[in-house]
């Protein structure tokens, strides 16, 4: 049955063939031996679609890939074909044009030709790799997710050995698995295989047991866990084993690598953005549910942190039953996402998967009501303290939302209905986690706004679009988080890989021309020489703008790396504002150290107003604004004597606006406006900014918005003084106010909370005797500048268009 297409399918027309088994069979069925079906789909709008292909009559397994018809997509497909040809494989990659004259091609290949698994396949050897997934192969393919991983077993690897091949280095550190197993925690530890070289892309583990816990539970005819021998006893034993991992695991880490705690808020925002490419309606619902989940989860750091499985469910528990009495032996498998965090994360994940496996329409009154989860919690409680029930339910809601795209990725014909059911289940879970009047209501879905197609900037010119995804030199997909214009019509990119790590790069685009993309390794930048050492020492890269700056976070400080020669001025301004801000009542980072290329700052506690607003934490959000309104007049009104701060005039602001509109005009069609319109609008606003008249003078932040303000429940922190100056107080007030408008337009702030922030800004404007006319013109300038800035961010281009349209109307 054909899988319904997502809203964005026109950006990659070949997807229609990938999701239609009949059309796919017409193209490749004769060569592959029968009717085809797809699954394990990975789809990047306008870039690529990759899926697993099963031949129903023979059981053979292949991959299918569609890439954009020009630029990097065509280059990528050509590289795949070239590699297959060089390897001399007897089963080449098959290629066919997509019906309908789209200019796109589809390629189908065997598991052994998977381009992202080539390093791992090389370890197995050419003969063994060539037969993988084909009838008669000496290896049995247990799992295959194209371009990600393959799991197999066979006599060639030694009796009872399971081999996992991964495109990236094995996420589970073998050293950690070995240490945990040696300490008596029942995890599946790796074993060496004679005759096969070692590789970070290949992991061998012994075959264990006679099925996983989920399979044993499914064999119970009444779902009670009695059939198959001691299923509930196995679940209870799994709970006790998980408690051992949580409690004893942190002390066994040693030098092993392990993931950091999840950022659930950021993860769910990214998910809602990805879901919007499929269907804006459930994406809006997912965003609202995500904000409710973020509100329901505890925000304090976990003390002590637990060592988590990271993807715990019944099918990750391998069980060995002899048929006799007693507790079954078990092993916890697949610690690919091992990380530190809260115990309720793993427990909520187990509950979520059990609910989804049963296709439950209702959340349970308590987690204990489900057979496996109830037994798991009893076993866990016998070995360690159980987290509060609301916390488990909130994490279960998180994990249900995190799996909301699975129906589409599995190419289910009813993926929209299944996605809706998952969103409804998450809503019920989070409502139970936050009972009473504090529960976040879920409003009616708002229809997604329609938009006319973007008109090219000039006759015959193709509009430029900042890509949502690019690839590095190894073909690894990277999500474009932010982009900035640079000289010679280039873009500077801030990217995120599939592990959530930041990468920096640059791109040379052009209307109708391919993109040339250069991506730096994680934590490296030749213009920021100290960055690599800080990242290698375990620092977390939180900002990286190619050649300009990067910020690395450690437990006790943030280190800002800058192009050589810029650090001294930043340190000087930060020192000056530390004194002024502290005197006004703000918490301000202290400069701990400085060098030619870096400044080190102390860490402030709290969450940003941006985070508090997006999470819907109304009380904390209002308290933070009250604290800002109390402190800001004292800071803004303390204008230092002399030239300790630079002057930023209205003419300077007009030049800033003209520079940004010039950047926008250099990328024709990035926003929908006739040529010269945006520049003319900037000139008119610039003339208003520079008009003669009285000008008040105040201390300026110059980049004041809700992400620069941190609140810990009592005190408000103020960040980033790189652009501090003196000038008109209306500039900062307008910037803050317009950012509140922006957050509502982004769907990240409830309008009622925006009103609270606007009230605080208006109160401060009265205290500073701000000129309403100057506030208005600075607000227009800010809207136009933000339209230009956000036009370069793929996720928010529509919001940028709305800002521009509002100024032109």
XYZ file of C-alpha atoms in Angstrom, residues 125-492:
368
model
C 36.377 -8.644 3.843
C 35.105 -8.321 0.283
C 33.566 -11.796 -0.071
C 31.640 -11.683 3.175
C 30.479 -8.099 2.624
C 29.341 -8.823 -0.919
C 26.904 -11.531 0.219
C 25.497 -9.644 3.191
C 21.703 -9.507 3.067
C 21.456 -11.855 0.076
C 19.832 -15.311 0.071
C 22.340 -18.008 0.926
C 24.703 -15.681 2.784
C 26.735 -17.297 5.544
C 25.749 -14.359 7.752
C 22.244 -13.828 9.037
C 21.321 -10.146 8.903
C 19.537 -9.327 12.163
C 19.066 -5.592 11.609
C 19.861 -3.131 8.874
C 19.329 0.615 8.924
C 20.853 2.016 5.713
C 23.725 4.471 6.115
C 23.619 3.863 9.896
C 24.258 0.291 11.006
C 23.959 -3.428 10.321
C 23.807 -6.239 12.882
C 24.617 -9.789 11.824
C 25.603 -13.190 13.112
C 27.252 -16.152 11.425
C 29.856 -18.848 11.724
C 32.475 -16.744 9.967
C 32.728 -14.574 13.054
C 32.949 -17.517 15.416
C 30.127 -19.552 16.987
C 27.596 -17.437 18.798
C 29.055 -14.030 17.903
C 26.940 -11.001 17.008
C 28.698 -8.300 14.979
C 27.512 -4.704 14.820
C 28.730 -2.487 11.975
C 28.289 1.274 12.379
C 28.856 4.175 9.995
C 30.320 6.281 12.780
C 32.650 4.931 15.451
C 30.744 2.619 17.799
C 28.765 4.876 20.156
C 29.156 2.450 23.079
C 32.758 2.675 24.310
C 34.066 -0.929 24.471
C 36.215 0.052 27.434
C 33.157 1.125 29.398
C 31.199 -2.027 28.527
C 34.130 -4.174 29.639
C 34.499 -2.305 32.941
C 30.789 -2.572 33.710
C 30.685 -6.312 32.982
C 33.828 -6.938 35.033
C 32.149 -5.183 37.985
C 29.227 -7.604 37.824
C 26.696 -5.339 36.106
C 24.989 -7.604 33.530
C 25.684 -5.734 30.325
C 26.654 -7.357 27.036
C 30.404 -6.776 26.754
C 32.480 -7.023 23.537
C 34.745 -9.955 22.700
C 37.701 -10.199 20.283
C 37.257 -12.286 17.132
C 40.393 -14.069 15.840
C 41.272 -13.239 12.286
C 39.389 -9.941 12.112
C 41.266 -6.663 12.634
C 40.046 -4.205 15.216
C 38.032 -1.174 14.135
C 36.107 1.570 15.904
C 33.294 0.853 13.412
C 32.918 -2.846 14.324
C 31.859 -4.356 17.648
C 31.640 -8.099 18.350
C 29.552 -9.429 21.240
C 28.701 -12.992 22.297
C 25.284 -14.373 21.435
C 23.278 -14.517 24.642
C 20.004 -16.112 25.680
C 16.945 -17.295 23.841
C 15.154 -14.048 23.070
C 14.628 -10.579 24.470
C 12.167 -9.578 27.161
C 9.727 -8.041 24.674
C 9.601 -11.262 22.640
C 9.048 -13.378 25.759
C 6.252 -11.067 26.885
C 4.613 -11.211 23.456
C 4.503 -14.997 23.755
C 2.229 -14.764 26.813
C -1.273 -15.478 25.474
C -2.995 -13.256 28.007
C -0.309 -10.610 28.316
C 0.206 -11.512 31.970
C 3.810 -12.558 31.608
C 3.138 -16.099 32.883
C 3.730 -17.886 29.557
C 7.271 -18.558 28.396
C 8.465 -18.993 31.957
C 8.978 -16.154 34.391
C 8.558 -13.109 32.160
C 7.641 -10.861 35.068
C 10.510 -12.290 37.098
C 12.823 -11.395 34.210
C 11.394 -7.866 34.096
C 11.960 -7.463 37.835
C 15.528 -8.731 37.440
C 16.006 -6.221 34.622
C 14.844 -3.455 36.961
C 17.389 -4.468 39.593
C 20.129 -4.646 36.922
C 19.204 -1.193 35.648
C 19.424 0.170 39.196
C 22.934 -1.288 39.438
C 23.915 0.445 36.204
C 22.454 3.751 37.417
C 23.982 3.727 40.886
C 27.317 1.952 40.453
C 27.991 2.941 36.859
C 29.325 6.488 37.412
C 32.178 5.216 39.582
C 33.229 2.810 36.825
C 33.519 5.345 34.024
C 37.250 5.959 34.273
C 38.536 7.410 30.973
C 35.669 5.935 28.950
C 33.621 8.295 26.819
C 29.967 8.798 27.658
C 27.249 11.171 26.511
C 26.120 14.220 28.476
C 22.569 14.540 29.869
C 19.876 15.267 27.322
C 18.566 18.741 26.705
C 14.903 17.652 26.435
C 13.659 21.136 25.586
C 16.100 21.544 22.703
C 15.542 17.981 21.516
C 11.773 18.419 21.349
C 12.061 21.787 19.587
C 14.224 20.199 16.913
C 11.730 17.365 16.621
C 8.828 19.762 16.101
C 10.847 21.572 13.418
C 11.561 18.266 11.641
C 7.916 17.227 11.930
C 6.850 20.506 10.313
C 8.456 19.303 7.070
C 5.994 16.405 7.106
C 2.852 18.201 8.239
C 2.611 21.605 9.996
C -0.542 20.646 11.930
C 0.932 17.859 14.105
C 4.175 19.862 14.291
C 2.363 22.716 16.056
C 0.728 20.225 18.390
C 4.096 18.577 19.048
C 5.647 21.968 19.871
C 2.935 22.696 22.444
C 3.262 19.257 23.999
C 7.042 19.664 24.054
C 6.787 22.902 25.994
C 4.505 21.186 28.506
C 6.957 18.304 28.892
C 9.863 20.699 29.425
C 7.834 22.428 32.134
C 6.975 19.134 33.842
C 10.547 17.829 33.962
C 12.752 18.824 36.920
C 15.213 21.541 35.951
C 17.779 21.133 38.693
C 20.958 19.239 37.835
C 20.801 15.581 38.825
C 22.778 14.959 42.020
C 24.318 12.467 41.933
C 24.120 11.834 38.190
C 23.163 8.325 37.118
C 24.754 6.338 34.316
C 21.863 5.701 31.923
C 21.298 3.160 29.187
C 19.817 6.005 27.147
C 17.407 3.899 25.056
C 16.097 1.372 27.566
C 13.197 -0.875 26.581
C 12.160 -4.513 26.866
C 13.835 -5.472 23.583
C 17.189 -4.313 24.998
C 17.045 -6.974 27.727
C 18.322 -10.377 26.548
C 16.934 -13.282 28.571
C 18.212 -16.837 29.046
C 15.674 -19.346 30.364
C 16.570 -22.974 31.035
C 12.979 -24.000 31.673
C 13.621 -24.652 35.345
C 12.684 -22.602 38.419
C 14.529 -19.522 39.530
C 15.272 -16.070 38.233
C 16.338 -16.080 34.575
C 19.798 -14.868 33.617
C 19.874 -11.684 31.541
C 22.081 -9.128 29.845
C 21.406 -5.472 29.023
C 22.328 -4.856 25.386
C 22.787 -1.958 22.959
C 24.200 0.797 25.159
C 24.707 2.951 22.058
C 23.229 6.017 23.758
C 24.778 5.605 27.194
C 24.906 8.927 29.004
C 24.534 10.504 32.413
C 21.269 11.938 33.660
C 18.184 11.236 35.759
C 17.055 7.672 36.523
C 13.500 8.565 35.495
C 14.769 9.096 31.937
C 15.433 5.355 31.463
C 12.348 4.287 33.419
C 10.095 6.641 31.482
C 11.587 5.387 28.216
C 10.748 1.788 29.143
C 7.168 2.803 29.985
C 6.823 4.741 26.720
C 7.929 1.801 24.580
C 5.592 -0.603 26.388
C 2.684 1.784 25.814
C 3.556 2.214 22.135
C 4.144 -1.505 21.647
C 0.629 -2.158 22.849
C -0.660 0.713 20.677
C -2.260 2.071 23.859
C -4.881 4.755 23.465
C -4.846 5.685 27.141
C -2.058 6.517 29.537
C -2.189 4.309 32.651
C -3.353 5.701 35.979
C 0.073 4.652 37.256
C 3.163 3.140 35.578
C 2.720 0.091 37.816
C -0.501 -0.746 35.971
C 1.413 -2.080 32.959
C 2.733 -5.644 33.431
C 6.346 -5.220 32.341
C 6.809 -1.676 33.645
C 5.203 -2.621 36.963
C 7.564 -5.575 37.399
C 10.541 -3.479 36.281
C 9.761 -0.777 38.858
C 9.360 -3.335 41.626
C 12.744 -4.813 40.783
C 14.341 -1.374 40.526
C 12.868 -0.357 43.891
C 14.397 -3.413 45.538
C 17.884 -2.148 44.622
C 17.602 1.667 44.600
C 15.205 4.486 45.404
C 12.557 4.979 42.734
C 12.144 8.476 41.270
C 8.786 10.207 41.885
C 5.936 8.918 39.743
C 5.270 12.339 38.078
C 8.910 12.471 36.942
C 8.651 9.006 35.357
C 5.423 10.023 33.600
C 6.994 13.258 32.319
C 9.975 11.372 30.880
C 7.569 8.844 29.353
C 5.820 11.754 27.627
C 9.201 12.953 26.363
C 10.053 9.541 24.901
C 6.639 9.179 23.266
C 7.130 12.561 21.592
C 10.680 11.622 20.604
C 9.185 8.668 18.698
C 6.427 10.649 17.021
C 8.124 10.457 13.591
C 8.593 6.686 13.733
C 5.332 5.907 11.884
C 6.518 7.976 8.916
C 10.028 6.541 9.054
C 8.558 3.048 9.011
C 6.589 4.086 5.862
C 3.286 3.142 7.510
C 0.308 3.923 5.209
C -1.519 5.451 8.197
C 1.468 7.389 9.524
C -0.541 10.577 10.051
C -3.130 8.806 12.220
C -0.444 6.963 14.186
C 1.454 10.208 14.739
C -1.715 11.858 16.061
C -2.253 8.957 18.475
C 1.283 9.309 19.788
C 0.862 13.040 20.312
C -2.404 12.431 22.151
C -0.730 9.827 24.369
C 2.100 12.241 25.195
C -0.453 14.910 26.103
C -2.229 12.531 28.468
C 1.027 11.444 30.087
C 2.211 14.993 30.707
C -1.227 15.959 32.034
C -0.925 13.153 34.595
C 2.602 14.294 35.426
C 1.314 17.826 36.102
C -2.106 17.379 37.735
C -4.412 20.131 38.897
C -4.506 23.768 37.839
C -0.775 23.861 37.031
C -1.301 21.514 34.112
C -0.657 23.132 30.749
C -3.818 23.136 28.619
C -3.604 22.026 25.004
C -5.423 24.441 22.765
C -7.063 23.720 19.477
C -4.721 23.181 16.556
C -4.219 26.290 14.485
C -4.156 25.856 10.729
C -0.736 26.351 9.238
C -0.491 29.651 7.339
C -0.371 29.383 3.600
C 2.251 31.237 1.637
C 2.560 32.010 -2.012
C 5.660 30.731 -3.757
C 8.686 32.980 -3.416
C 9.254 35.230 -6.392
C 12.824 35.370 -7.685
C 14.576 38.641 -7.091
C 15.247 39.375 -10.714
C 14.003 38.353 -14.127
C 15.197 34.863 -14.931
C 17.058 34.506 -11.609
C 16.515 31.518 -9.333
C 15.956 32.482 -5.697
C 18.744 31.618 -3.271
C 17.832 29.379 -0.346
C 19.989 28.604 2.662
C 19.974 24.787 2.829
C 18.502 23.102 5.898
C 21.062 20.313 5.672
C 24.575 19.985 4.259
C 27.122 17.178 4.336
C 30.738 17.061 5.446
C 33.574 15.493 3.468
C 32.560 12.004 4.649
C 28.966 12.502 3.572
C 27.699 12.860 7.147
C 24.524 14.973 7.169
C 24.629 18.134 9.269
C 21.676 20.345 10.186
C 22.153 24.053 9.539
C 21.326 25.828 12.802
C 22.387 29.331 11.843
C 24.032 31.061 8.916
C 25.628 34.471 8.489
C 26.482 36.294 5.266
C 30.137 36.881 4.538
C 32.183 38.613 1.867
C 32.148 37.408 -1.746
C 28.572 36.101 -1.404
C 29.611 33.349 0.987
C 27.821 32.009 4.028
C 29.286 31.129 7.400
